[in-house]
Each structure stands twice: as C-alpha cells, then as structure tokens.
Short mmCIF file of C-alpha atoms in Angstrom, two decimals:
data_model
loop_
_atom_site.label_atom_id
_atom_site.label_comp_id
_atom_site.label_asym_id
_atom_site.label_seq_id
_atom_site.Cartn_x
_atom_site.Cartn_y
_atom_site.Cartn_z
CA MET A 1 -24.40 16.89 6.09
CA SER A 2 -24.04 13.80 8.23
CA LYS A 3 -20.76 12.36 9.41
CA ILE A 4 -19.84 8.85 8.24
CA LEU A 5 -17.34 6.55 9.96
CA GLY A 6 -15.81 3.93 7.66
CA ILE A 7 -14.33 0.89 9.40
CA SER A 8 -11.98 -1.83 8.17
CA SER A 9 -11.04 -4.48 10.72
CA GLY A 10 -10.89 -8.16 11.56
CA PHE A 11 -8.16 -9.46 9.23
CA HIS A 12 -5.07 -7.27 9.33
CA ASP A 13 -4.22 -3.55 9.56
CA ALA A 14 -7.50 -2.22 10.98
CA ALA A 15 -8.31 1.41 10.21
CA VAL A 16 -11.04 4.04 10.41
CA THR A 17 -11.96 7.05 8.28
CA LEU A 18 -14.31 9.84 9.34
CA ILE A 19 -15.85 12.08 6.71
CA ASP A 20 -18.22 15.02 7.03
CA GLY A 21 -19.99 15.45 3.73
CA GLU A 22 -17.25 15.66 1.11
CA ASP A 23 -14.48 16.46 3.60
CA ILE A 24 -12.19 13.75 4.99
CA LEU A 25 -11.70 14.75 8.62
CA PHE A 26 -9.49 11.91 9.81
CA ALA A 27 -8.09 8.57 8.66
CA SER A 28 -5.60 6.36 10.46
CA HIS A 29 -4.56 2.84 11.44
CA SER A 30 -5.06 0.93 14.70
CA GLU A 31 -1.36 0.04 14.73
CA ARG A 32 -0.38 3.69 15.17
CA TYR A 33 -2.23 3.74 18.51
CA SER A 34 -1.82 0.18 19.83
CA LYS A 35 1.85 0.07 18.66
CA GLU A 36 1.23 -3.45 17.31
CA LYS A 37 2.35 -3.78 13.68
CA ASN A 38 -0.62 -4.50 11.38
CA ASP A 39 -3.01 -4.68 14.34
CA PRO A 40 -6.18 -6.34 12.96
CA PHE A 41 -8.47 -5.03 15.70
CA LEU A 42 -9.98 -1.63 16.28
CA ASN A 43 -8.29 0.37 19.00
CA ASN A 44 -10.16 2.58 21.48
CA ASP A 45 -7.54 5.32 21.25
CA LEU A 46 -7.89 5.32 17.45
CA ILE A 47 -11.68 5.60 17.69
CA ASN A 48 -11.43 8.37 20.26
CA ALA A 49 -8.99 10.24 17.99
CA ALA A 50 -11.55 10.05 15.18
CA LEU A 51 -14.39 11.15 17.48
CA GLU A 52 -12.44 14.30 18.37
CA HIS A 53 -13.62 15.46 14.96
CA GLY A 54 -17.28 14.76 15.76
CA GLN A 55 -19.77 11.98 16.44
CA PRO A 56 -20.70 9.91 13.37
CA ASP A 57 -24.31 9.52 12.24
CA GLN A 58 -23.56 6.34 10.28
CA ILE A 59 -21.03 3.51 10.53
CA VAL A 60 -20.09 1.69 7.32
CA PHE A 61 -18.10 -1.57 7.23
CA HIS A 62 -15.70 -2.49 4.42
CA GLU A 63 -17.05 -6.04 3.94
CA LYS A 64 -20.02 -8.30 4.64
CA ASP A 65 -19.51 -10.47 7.71
CA TRP A 66 -22.09 -13.10 6.81
CA ALA A 67 -20.44 -13.79 3.45
CA LYS A 68 -16.98 -13.98 5.01
CA ARG A 69 -18.29 -16.52 7.55
CA LEU A 70 -19.85 -18.55 4.74
CA ARG A 71 -16.50 -18.65 2.95
CA ASN A 72 -14.75 -19.80 6.12
CA ILE A 73 -17.27 -22.63 6.41
CA TYR A 74 -16.56 -23.53 2.78
CA GLY A 75 -12.81 -23.46 3.46
CA ARG A 76 -13.20 -25.36 6.77
CA ASN A 77 -11.48 -22.54 8.59
CA TRP A 78 -13.31 -23.30 11.82
CA ARG A 79 -11.13 -21.09 14.03
CA ALA A 80 -12.23 -17.98 12.12
CA LEU A 81 -15.87 -18.78 12.89
CA ARG A 82 -15.23 -18.18 16.59
CA GLU A 83 -14.37 -14.54 15.96
CA PRO A 84 -17.21 -12.09 16.66
CA SER A 85 -18.65 -10.03 13.81
CA GLN A 86 -17.71 -6.37 13.42
CA LYS A 87 -21.13 -5.39 14.80
CA LYS A 88 -20.52 -7.52 17.91
CA TRP A 89 -17.05 -6.06 18.37
CA ILE A 90 -18.57 -2.58 18.49
CA LYS A 91 -21.38 -3.62 20.81
CA ASN A 92 -19.05 -5.40 23.24
CA PHE A 93 -15.92 -3.25 23.24
CA TYR A 94 -16.61 0.25 21.89
CA PRO A 95 -19.43 1.88 23.89
CA GLN A 96 -18.65 5.27 22.33
CA LEU A 97 -20.10 3.92 19.06
CA LYS A 98 -23.17 2.28 20.61
CA GLY A 99 -26.51 3.02 18.98
CA ILE A 100 -25.10 4.37 15.72
CA PRO A 101 -26.76 2.68 12.69
CA THR A 102 -24.49 0.40 10.63
CA LYS A 103 -24.37 -0.93 7.09
CA SER A 104 -21.83 -2.79 4.97
CA TYR A 105 -20.64 -3.10 1.38
CA TRP A 106 -18.75 -5.88 -0.38
CA HIS A 107 -15.01 -6.11 0.23
CA HIS A 108 -13.94 -5.55 -3.38
CA GLN A 109 -16.61 -2.90 -3.83
CA THR A 110 -15.01 -0.76 -1.12
CA HIS A 111 -11.54 -1.40 -2.59
CA ALA A 112 -12.77 -0.20 -5.98
CA ALA A 113 -14.56 2.79 -4.47
CA SER A 114 -11.53 3.97 -2.50
CA GLY A 115 -9.62 4.13 -5.79
CA VAL A 116 -12.31 5.57 -8.06
CA LEU A 117 -13.64 8.16 -5.62
CA THR A 118 -10.13 9.54 -4.90
CA SER A 119 -9.24 9.69 -8.61
CA GLU A 120 -9.86 12.46 -11.11
CA PHE A 121 -11.28 10.06 -13.71
CA ASP A 122 -14.77 10.45 -15.16
CA GLU A 123 -14.27 7.07 -16.82
CA CYS A 124 -11.79 4.28 -16.12
CA ALA A 125 -11.14 0.57 -15.82
CA VAL A 126 -10.85 -0.61 -12.22
CA MET A 127 -8.80 -3.66 -11.24
CA VAL A 128 -8.75 -5.04 -7.69
CA ILE A 129 -6.37 -7.86 -6.73
CA ASP A 130 -5.78 -8.96 -3.15
CA ALA A 131 -5.43 -12.08 -1.02
CA ILE A 132 -9.10 -12.60 -0.26
CA GLY A 133 -12.34 -10.73 0.38
CA GLU A 134 -15.57 -12.54 1.14
CA PHE A 135 -15.18 -14.80 -1.91
CA ASP A 136 -13.61 -12.47 -4.49
CA THR A 137 -9.84 -12.42 -4.83
CA ALA A 138 -9.72 -10.31 -8.01
CA THR A 139 -12.30 -8.19 -9.80
CA ILE A 140 -12.65 -5.88 -12.80
CA TRP A 141 -15.03 -2.93 -12.80
CA HIS A 142 -15.94 -0.07 -15.13
CA TRP A 143 -16.50 3.44 -13.81
CA LYS A 144 -18.57 5.35 -16.35
CA LYS A 145 -21.29 8.00 -16.18
CA GLY A 146 -21.14 7.96 -12.41
CA GLN A 147 -21.76 4.23 -12.15
CA LEU A 148 -19.39 1.52 -10.87
CA LYS A 149 -20.24 -1.72 -12.63
CA GLN A 150 -18.57 -5.08 -11.92
CA LEU A 151 -17.58 -6.97 -15.08
CA HIS A 152 -15.48 -9.92 -13.87
CA SER A 153 -14.42 -11.73 -10.73
CA VAL A 154 -12.04 -14.44 -9.58
CA TRP A 155 -13.16 -16.48 -6.58
CA PHE A 156 -11.35 -18.15 -3.70
CA PRO A 157 -9.41 -20.44 -3.53
CA SER A 158 -7.80 -18.95 -6.67
CA SER A 159 -5.76 -16.01 -5.41
CA LEU A 160 -2.69 -14.22 -6.76
CA GLY A 161 -2.33 -12.43 -3.42
CA LEU A 162 -2.32 -15.70 -1.46
CA PHE A 163 0.26 -17.10 -3.89
CA TYR A 164 2.62 -14.19 -3.20
CA SER A 165 2.02 -14.44 0.56
CA ALA A 166 2.69 -18.20 0.45
CA ILE A 167 6.05 -17.58 -1.23
CA THR A 168 6.77 -14.82 1.31
CA HIS A 169 6.27 -17.38 4.07
CA ARG A 170 8.29 -20.00 2.17
CA VAL A 171 11.44 -17.83 2.19
CA GLY A 172 11.14 -17.20 5.93
CA LEU A 173 9.39 -13.83 5.89
CA LYS A 174 6.09 -12.85 7.53
CA PRO A 175 3.08 -13.23 5.19
CA MET A 176 0.62 -10.31 4.97
CA GLU A 177 3.45 -8.03 6.12
CA ASP A 178 6.80 -8.69 4.41
CA GLU A 179 5.69 -9.05 0.78
CA TYR A 180 7.52 -5.80 -0.03
CA ILE A 181 10.78 -7.42 1.15
CA LEU A 182 10.15 -10.38 -1.18
CA MET A 183 9.70 -7.88 -4.03
CA GLY A 184 13.08 -6.34 -3.14
CA MET A 185 14.77 -9.74 -2.90
CA ALA A 186 13.68 -10.59 -6.44
CA ALA A 187 16.29 -8.28 -7.98
CA TYR A 188 19.05 -10.47 -6.51
CA GLY A 189 17.79 -13.79 -7.86
CA ASP A 190 19.47 -15.71 -10.67
CA PRO A 191 17.56 -14.71 -13.86
CA VAL A 192 18.14 -17.97 -15.74
CA GLU A 193 17.24 -20.21 -12.81
CA GLY A 194 14.51 -17.78 -11.76
CA LYS A 195 12.72 -17.92 -15.10
CA ARG A 196 12.92 -21.70 -15.10
CA LEU A 197 11.44 -21.79 -11.61
CA SER A 198 8.78 -19.26 -12.58
CA ARG A 199 7.57 -21.62 -15.30
CA GLN A 200 7.45 -24.41 -12.73
CA MET A 201 5.42 -22.21 -10.38
CA GLY A 202 3.01 -21.55 -13.22
CA LYS A 203 2.49 -25.30 -13.60
CA ASP A 204 2.26 -25.91 -9.86
CA HIS A 205 -0.20 -23.23 -8.85
CA PHE A 206 -2.25 -21.97 -11.80
CA PHE A 207 -4.87 -23.49 -14.08
CA PHE A 208 -3.16 -22.05 -17.15
CA HIS A 209 0.59 -22.57 -16.90
CA HIS A 210 1.25 -19.46 -18.99
CA ALA A 211 -0.50 -16.21 -18.09
CA TRP A 212 -1.18 -15.17 -21.68
CA ILE A 213 -3.13 -18.30 -22.69
CA SER A 214 -6.26 -16.62 -21.28
CA ASN A 215 -6.21 -13.05 -19.99
CA LYS A 216 -9.64 -13.58 -18.50
CA GLN A 217 -8.56 -16.69 -16.58
CA SER A 218 -4.95 -15.68 -15.94
CA LEU A 219 -5.42 -15.57 -12.16
CA ARG A 220 -7.30 -18.85 -11.90
CA GLY A 221 -5.44 -21.11 -9.46
CA SER A 222 -5.15 -24.87 -9.17
CA GLY A 223 -5.22 -25.18 -5.37
CA ASN A 224 -5.71 -23.47 -2.01
CA LEU A 225 -2.61 -21.62 -0.81
CA GLN A 226 -4.19 -20.15 2.32
CA ARG A 227 -2.08 -22.42 4.53
CA GLY A 228 1.14 -21.74 2.61
CA LEU A 229 3.70 -24.08 1.02
CA LYS A 230 5.79 -26.90 2.40
CA LYS A 231 9.33 -25.88 3.33
CA THR A 232 10.64 -28.65 1.11
CA MET A 233 9.05 -27.12 -1.99
CA TYR A 234 11.66 -25.53 -4.29
CA GLU A 235 14.46 -26.56 -1.90
CA ASP A 236 16.92 -26.75 -4.79
CA TYR A 237 16.76 -22.96 -5.16
CA ASP A 238 18.02 -20.19 -2.89
CA ASP A 239 15.53 -17.70 -1.42
CA PHE A 240 16.50 -14.87 -3.78
CA THR A 241 15.84 -17.01 -6.85
CA ILE A 242 12.52 -18.15 -5.39
CA ALA A 243 11.65 -14.47 -4.90
CA TYR A 244 12.68 -13.70 -8.50
CA ALA A 245 10.45 -16.50 -9.81
CA ALA A 246 7.44 -15.44 -7.74
CA GLN A 247 7.80 -11.79 -8.76
CA ASN A 248 8.16 -12.81 -12.41
CA GLN A 249 5.01 -14.93 -12.19
CA VAL A 250 3.02 -12.20 -10.44
CA GLU A 251 4.05 -9.51 -12.93
CA LYS A 252 3.00 -11.65 -15.88
CA ARG A 253 -0.40 -12.40 -14.37
CA ILE A 254 -1.09 -8.81 -13.29
CA MET A 255 -0.26 -7.69 -16.82
CA SER A 256 -2.47 -10.33 -18.37
CA TYR A 257 -5.44 -9.50 -16.14
CA ALA A 258 -4.91 -5.75 -16.65
CA GLU A 259 -5.00 -6.35 -20.40
CA HIS A 260 -8.36 -8.07 -19.94
CA ALA A 261 -9.55 -5.04 -17.96
CA ARG A 262 -8.49 -2.77 -20.81
CA ASP A 263 -10.17 -4.95 -23.43
CA VAL A 264 -13.54 -5.25 -21.67
CA THR A 265 -13.74 -1.55 -20.76
CA GLY A 266 -11.92 0.03 -23.72
CA SER A 267 -10.44 2.53 -21.26
CA GLU A 268 -7.06 4.26 -21.30
CA ASN A 269 -7.38 5.05 -17.59
CA LEU A 270 -6.81 2.47 -14.86
CA VAL A 271 -7.48 2.42 -11.13
CA PHE A 272 -5.61 -0.43 -9.43
CA MET A 273 -6.49 -1.38 -5.84
CA GLY A 274 -6.12 -4.21 -3.31
CA GLY A 275 -2.99 -5.30 -1.44
CA VAL A 276 -1.30 -6.53 -4.63
CA ALA A 277 -1.34 -2.92 -5.88
CA LEU A 278 1.52 -2.24 -3.45
CA ASN A 279 3.80 -4.17 -5.83
CA CYS A 280 5.36 -1.06 -7.38
CA VAL A 281 7.63 -3.06 -9.73
CA ALA A 282 4.60 -4.66 -11.37
CA ASN A 283 2.67 -1.36 -11.31
CA SER A 284 5.31 0.31 -13.45
CA ARG A 285 4.67 -2.13 -16.31
CA LEU A 286 0.97 -1.22 -16.59
CA PHE A 287 1.82 1.68 -18.88
CA ASP A 288 3.19 -0.83 -21.40
CA LEU A 289 -0.39 -2.01 -22.02
CA GLY A 290 -1.53 1.32 -23.42
CA TYR A 291 -2.89 2.83 -20.24
CA LYS A 292 -2.14 6.54 -20.29
CA ASN A 293 -3.12 7.22 -16.68
CA VAL A 294 -2.85 4.90 -13.66
CA HIS A 295 -4.21 5.86 -10.24
CA ILE A 296 -3.31 3.84 -7.16
CA MET A 297 -4.58 5.39 -3.95
CA PRO A 298 -1.66 5.48 -1.45
CA ASN A 299 -3.44 3.05 0.86
CA PRO A 300 -4.74 0.39 -1.57
CA GLY A 301 -4.96 -2.46 0.95
CA ASP A 302 -7.73 -3.22 3.44
CA ALA A 303 -7.00 -0.21 5.65
CA GLY A 304 -7.75 2.11 2.73
CA SER A 305 -11.15 0.46 2.37
CA SER A 306 -12.29 2.25 5.53
CA LEU A 307 -12.13 5.37 3.36
CA GLY A 308 -13.72 3.47 0.47
CA ALA A 309 -16.66 2.38 2.62
CA ALA A 310 -17.36 5.90 3.91
CA ALA A 311 -16.85 7.50 0.49
CA LEU A 312 -19.10 4.94 -1.22
CA HIS A 313 -21.93 5.54 1.25
CA LEU A 314 -21.62 9.29 0.70
CA TYR A 315 -21.74 8.80 -3.06
CA ASP A 316 -24.67 6.38 -2.91
CA THR A 317 -26.76 8.70 -0.73
CA THR A 318 -25.83 12.12 -2.15
CA GLY A 319 -24.12 11.57 -5.51
CA LYS A 320 -21.08 13.49 -4.25
CA LYS A 321 -17.43 12.42 -4.22
CA VAL A 322 -15.11 13.00 -1.28
CA LYS A 323 -12.52 15.72 -1.67
CA TRP A 324 -9.18 13.97 -1.96
CA ASN A 325 -6.24 16.23 -1.16
CA GLY A 326 -3.67 13.58 -0.35
CA PRO A 327 -2.82 11.04 2.36
CA TYR A 328 -1.95 13.40 5.22
CA LEU A 329 -5.02 12.56 7.30
CA GLY A 330 -3.85 11.14 10.64
CA HIS A 331 -2.61 12.45 13.98
CA ASN A 332 -1.34 16.03 13.79
CA ILE A 333 1.99 17.10 15.29
CA GLU A 334 1.62 20.86 15.37
CA GLY A 335 4.24 23.49 14.72
CA PRO A 336 6.18 24.84 11.74
CA TYR A 337 7.62 22.20 9.43
CA PRO A 338 11.32 21.76 10.38
CA ILE A 339 12.87 23.17 7.21
CA LYS A 340 15.72 25.07 8.90
CA LYS A 341 16.62 22.18 11.21
CA ALA A 342 16.53 19.69 8.32
CA LEU A 343 18.82 21.92 6.23
CA ALA A 344 21.23 22.21 9.17
CA SER A 345 21.33 18.42 9.51
CA LEU A 346 21.92 18.03 5.78
CA LYS A 347 24.77 20.53 5.93
CA LYS A 348 26.41 18.35 8.60
CA GLY A 349 25.85 15.18 6.57
CA GLU A 350 23.49 13.76 9.19
CA ILE A 351 20.76 11.16 8.94
CA PHE A 352 17.68 12.64 10.64
CA GLY A 353 13.97 12.18 11.13
CA ILE A 354 11.02 14.45 10.42
CA ALA A 355 7.85 14.08 12.51
CA ASN A 356 5.55 16.98 11.75
CA GLY A 357 2.02 17.65 10.53
CA ARG A 358 -0.61 15.01 9.91
CA ALA A 359 0.53 11.40 9.71
CA GLU A 360 0.29 9.60 6.38
CA PHE A 361 -2.69 7.28 5.81
CA GLY A 362 -1.06 4.23 4.29
CA PRO A 363 2.04 2.06 4.70
CA ARG A 364 4.56 4.54 3.29
CA ALA A 365 6.05 7.65 4.85
CA LEU A 366 5.74 10.57 2.43
CA GLY A 367 7.48 13.44 4.19
CA ASN A 368 5.65 13.82 7.51
CA ARG A 369 7.00 10.72 9.30
CA SER A 370 10.23 10.18 7.37
CA LEU A 371 13.86 9.27 7.99
CA CYS A 372 15.95 11.36 5.61
CA SER A 373 19.45 12.09 4.37
CA ASP A 374 21.42 13.24 1.35
CA PRO A 375 21.22 10.41 -1.26
CA ARG A 376 24.81 10.89 -2.43
CA GLY A 377 27.86 9.12 -1.10
CA PRO A 378 28.68 5.42 -0.75
CA LYS A 379 28.00 5.03 2.99
CA VAL A 380 24.44 6.37 3.35
CA LYS A 381 22.56 3.15 2.50
CA ASP A 382 24.58 0.96 4.87
CA ALA A 383 24.35 3.52 7.67
CA MET A 384 20.56 3.81 7.33
CA ASN A 385 20.13 0.04 7.15
CA VAL A 386 22.11 -0.28 10.39
CA ILE A 387 19.83 2.29 12.04
CA LYS A 388 16.69 0.53 10.82
CA LYS A 389 18.14 -2.96 11.43
CA ARG A 390 17.17 -4.00 7.90
CA GLN A 391 18.75 -6.45 5.48
CA LYS A 392 21.84 -4.90 3.88
CA PHE A 393 20.58 -5.45 0.32
CA ARG A 394 17.60 -3.11 0.76
CA PRO A 395 17.91 0.39 -0.73
CA PHE A 396 15.83 3.42 0.12
CA ALA A 397 13.50 5.64 -1.87
CA PRO A 398 14.09 9.14 -3.24
CA MET A 399 11.72 12.04 -2.84
CA ILE A 400 12.45 14.52 -5.61
CA LEU A 401 11.13 17.82 -6.89
CA GLU A 402 8.63 16.93 -9.61
CA LYS A 403 10.03 19.52 -12.02
CA HIS A 404 13.43 17.76 -11.94
CA VAL A 405 12.29 14.13 -12.06
CA HIS A 406 12.99 13.58 -15.78
CA GLU A 407 16.57 14.81 -15.38
CA TYR A 408 17.30 11.88 -13.07
CA PHE A 409 14.77 9.12 -13.85
CA ASP A 410 13.19 7.39 -16.84
CA MET A 411 9.65 7.42 -15.50
CA PRO A 412 7.25 4.67 -16.61
CA GLY A 413 4.86 5.88 -19.28
CA GLY A 414 6.66 9.22 -19.30
CA ILE A 415 4.69 10.33 -16.23
CA THR A 416 5.83 13.32 -14.21
CA ASN A 417 3.55 13.12 -11.18
CA ALA A 418 4.10 10.14 -8.84
CA PRO A 419 3.44 11.47 -5.32
CA TYR A 420 2.71 8.19 -3.52
CA MET A 421 5.81 6.07 -4.21
CA GLN A 422 3.77 3.60 -6.31
CA PHE A 423 6.12 3.14 -9.30
CA VAL A 424 9.77 2.38 -9.96
CA ALA A 425 11.96 4.10 -12.52
CA LYS A 426 15.45 3.63 -13.93
CA CYS A 427 17.89 6.17 -12.54
CA LYS A 428 19.91 8.02 -15.19
CA LYS A 429 22.80 8.71 -12.81
CA PRO A 430 22.99 5.67 -10.52
CA GLU A 431 26.64 6.15 -9.65
CA GLU A 432 25.81 9.52 -8.03
CA PHE A 433 22.99 8.25 -5.80
CA PRO A 434 23.85 4.77 -4.50
CA ALA A 435 21.52 5.02 -1.48
CA ILE A 436 18.37 5.01 -3.62
CA ILE A 437 19.38 2.52 -6.33
CA HIS A 438 18.18 -1.07 -6.34
CA GLU A 439 20.21 -3.95 -7.77
CA ASP A 440 18.34 -3.61 -11.09
CA GLY A 441 19.12 0.12 -11.37
CA THR A 442 15.64 1.30 -10.40
CA SER A 443 14.30 3.52 -7.64
CA ARG A 444 10.85 3.79 -6.04
CA VAL A 445 10.28 7.44 -6.81
CA GLN A 446 8.15 9.96 -4.90
CA THR A 447 7.68 13.25 -6.71
CA VAL A 448 6.90 16.45 -4.79
CA ASN A 449 5.19 19.60 -6.04
CA HIS A 450 3.97 22.73 -4.28
CA LYS A 451 0.30 21.76 -4.33
CA GLN A 452 0.86 18.27 -2.91
CA HIS A 453 3.08 19.28 0.04
CA PRO A 454 4.17 22.96 0.03
CA LYS A 455 6.47 22.63 3.06
CA LEU A 456 8.30 19.57 1.82
CA TYR A 457 8.53 21.28 -1.57
CA LYS A 458 10.21 24.26 0.11
CA LEU A 459 12.69 22.01 1.94
CA LEU A 460 13.69 20.25 -1.27
CA SER A 461 13.89 23.56 -3.16
CA GLU A 462 16.08 25.18 -0.52
CA TYR A 463 18.37 22.16 -0.42
CA ASN A 464 18.63 22.12 -4.20
CA LYS A 465 19.72 25.77 -4.14
CA VAL A 466 22.62 25.12 -1.78
CA SER A 467 23.64 21.64 -2.95
CA GLY A 468 22.49 21.21 -6.55
CA CYS A 469 20.65 18.06 -5.42
CA PRO A 470 16.82 18.18 -5.79
CA MET A 471 16.17 14.97 -3.86
CA LEU A 472 16.51 13.35 -0.44
CA VAL A 473 16.51 9.78 0.76
CA ASN A 474 13.15 8.93 2.34
CA THR A 475 12.20 5.89 4.40
CA SER A 476 9.63 5.40 7.13
CA LEU A 477 10.38 6.65 10.62
CA ASN A 478 9.85 3.55 12.72
CA ILE A 479 11.63 1.21 15.07
CA LYS A 480 12.08 -2.26 13.56
CA GLY A 481 8.96 -4.38 14.06
CA GLN A 482 6.89 -1.38 15.12
CA PRO A 483 4.51 0.89 13.20
CA ILE A 484 5.50 4.25 11.75
CA VAL A 485 5.91 7.02 14.34
CA ASN A 486 2.55 8.62 15.12
CA ASP A 487 2.92 11.23 17.87
CA VAL A 488 5.58 13.24 19.69
CA GLU A 489 6.12 10.45 22.24
CA ASP A 490 6.84 7.99 19.41
CA ALA A 491 9.28 10.45 17.82
CA GLU A 492 11.11 10.91 21.11
CA ALA A 493 11.28 7.13 21.59
CA PHE A 494 12.80 6.74 18.11
CA GLU A 495 15.38 9.42 18.84
CA LYS A 496 16.32 7.76 22.13
CA HIS A 497 16.37 4.23 20.68
CA TYR A 498 18.61 5.02 17.71
CA SER A 499 20.42 8.22 18.81
CA VAL A 500 19.15 9.83 15.61
CA LYS A 501 17.82 13.39 15.80
CA VAL A 502 14.13 13.69 14.98
CA HIS A 503 13.03 17.20 14.04
CA ILE A 504 9.50 17.86 15.26
CA ASN A 505 9.29 21.56 14.33
CA ASP A 506 11.48 24.56 13.59
#
C-alpha cells in the first residue's frame, strides 16, 4: 500500500502524520522540533523525522486554501492574504517533499474524520466545534453504513470557539493557547455574579440570548469576535467571574448543539472534535443528554487533522480505516520504561519526570512525557506549581488504574475507560488527594489499563502494592512557555533548568 502524509499547518500548532496503509507510522507537532510553542509552520526537522519512516506517495492537506483565502477577503483580513498557500510552502521551503502529488479536504471534514476513523463506532453523531475553518465554525455529521454525511453547519463570523478565545484574551491570557487556563479559572468565579454576567454575554454575543431557544441555532453569533473584545468590556467584574460566565455560556451552547446532533441523527454515540472539544468540563456533561458513548480523539484540534486528512484519503481510496492504538506516535526515546527509578523516587517523596517511549500526539502528556508525584499530602500541588511556574490555583491531573477508578471518582455517565484526560469527575475522597482536586471538587481523570499502556500500568500497579495508592499526579513535562519535552536533549534541559530528576530509562 502507498504511504500518505497528512499535513496541518498555517494557523497554529502545525503537525504531520504519516500512514502506511492502515498503520500509523508517525505523528507529531512542529513545536516539538522548533521549540516554539504552537508553531504554526511546518518544520524541516519534523518532516525529516516523518520521512525516516519512508517517502510518502501522496500528500493530503487538512483544509482548502482557496476557500480560506476567500473567507479572509470576506472578513477583510488582508494580512492573511499575503501568506503563501500550503502548496507554495512545500515548493519553496521543503525540497524533500517536491514532486509528491497533493490533494486537500475541507477543514471540518478532516476534523470529523480524525474522530470517526479512530473510534470503534459503526454509527454515531459527529459534532465539530472550533474557532474557524474555511467558513465553517461548527458542524454536525452522521457516520452510518460507512458514510460520513454532513447535516448542519454554522458559518463565520458566528463562532463559539472565537467567543471563548476573545474572553481568554480579555482576561489577559493568550488566545488560541491559554483557553485551558480560562476553563480552570472559572471554578473560582462568583457563581451569582457569574450567572448574571453569563446572561449578559448571551445578549451581547449571540443571536438567541438563551441557548435552549433553538438548539439548531444555539451557536449563531451576533458579531465578529475575531479581533477580540475591548478591555473596558465587563470591567465591573474580576477575571475569575468573567471566566465563570464564559464557561457557563459555552457549556450551555455545547449542550444545546449536542442535543440537536442527537435529535437529527437519533444516535446514542457521539464523536466530538475541534479545538472546543478540549473543554473537558463541558465534555463531561454530554452524557446527561442520553449519549451512552462519547469519543474524543486525544488531539481534537487542528494538529489532529493531519491524521484526519491522511486517514480520510486512505478510507476514500481503499475503504479501510487506520488502526488506532493510542496517541503514542511521536519521537521515540528508547530503553526500558523507568519503573524501578520511578518507584525509588516515589519512595523518597520526590517529584520526578518520565521521558521514555514514543511522545504523545496531542497537547496532553499521558505517561511518556510526564511530571509525576504521589498525589497525597498538602504540599505537592504548590511544589509542582513552583516548578512549572504556573498560577497557584491550578491543580494537576491524576492517572489511575482503570480497575480502581470508581473507588475514587464519580465518573460522568458511569464510564470506566477515560484514557485521554478528556473528562472531569468528582473525587470521592478529596481530602486525601489535594494535588489533583480542583476548586469545584473535580479532577481531570486519565485511566490506565494494560492494553492502553502496559508499562505505565505496571508502574501504577507496583506502586499500589507498596503504598495502597493506585494513582499518581500527572502533568506535562515542559519548561514554562515551551512545548512538551520531545527528545533526550529536551529531558536533560528540563532536569538542568528545574533541578528535577527526569528518568529516561531503567
């Protein structure tokens, strides 16, 4: 079978995916090689890393350049028109890809495909919500009998993703990067004032002030938020209450639109993709709508669409789905997983890093590029926040043996398997694990089983035997403002920068 190189670039967080038939050979982000956070441009070292697995026969882009340029003309975004197309980028800067035939799909089509074709569903509703594609900012699809059919779309300038990014910028954070911090801030906002402000935001920015007036039109906006909000807007409220209001508004509108997706497809299965699908607080409420199964690929933003583009071309030409075995698809740090060294650090009460195996494809560390510790004790959260130079209010996530998850967490929808840190759950014993508890009593849970990650499963099992604790704190191994550690050199730089031991192998 031919090799296909999927490419996502030109906006933020560029990435490539190389597949050979049904096998995913490599997938990673430009930022891991350029060391520039959310690098929007392809990187030669990234491309060369992919080509180590073979020369592609076909290049597939995640969106259609001509349509994106047309939208920029419509939006009078003249600066964007000066940027070369993805084809021209390759021709001018990446000679190693010269002469390879190219094609492209629609932006939301590749989002939908990256979710559907990595799921186990034969039939499902598909919901995509992001900032902006070519013109689409939200879409609903139905995957049935091997066909992906679009049923609804929301067009720019209406955009729930741009609304959330505008609020992110309004509170002094970096849009298209710090939305997850805004989500965390929301738990500290004043609920009474926050709900009042949420209603005001509904009036200010959406056609229907209340999300439930029309599920179909719940994301329809009343203006263009691409350039953000004035700093004077909502100046009577503190940043945490503004965050609360924005999160409240987004959750309501995601729920309303997801209900429309359920109604038009009649499905109990949902695939949710696009950058907004990283809002794990909102994701956890989807089960309240009657969905029994929710699949969110661990890289639902634009970078993940490099995989979607390649997988969709494979499916269109052969009728075959890619084999999805998890997100460990990037640069490989060889050697035995550092189980013994990690256990020794835990015995000493240390905070330590793990950099081993193939790097995670996506924005979250899931055991191969992680900063870890015991989640018990009152000082762990503050100590880790000092190391990472993060805001003190921000907690960390637990990774826990799947077979023990219901002993410690009330999982949304009663689910047991949540391997990608996509949902939050109320902790049943918050006083015992302060490092992983948010202000509202929830945790962003990552479950681990033997099939998903046998070595991490062994580490957690061994630690549970000696400590009675089946979980560890897990956060990404990165220096503030830089991407997650990729290679041995990055791991050594982290260790030197923070004086924190990083275990590369046993």
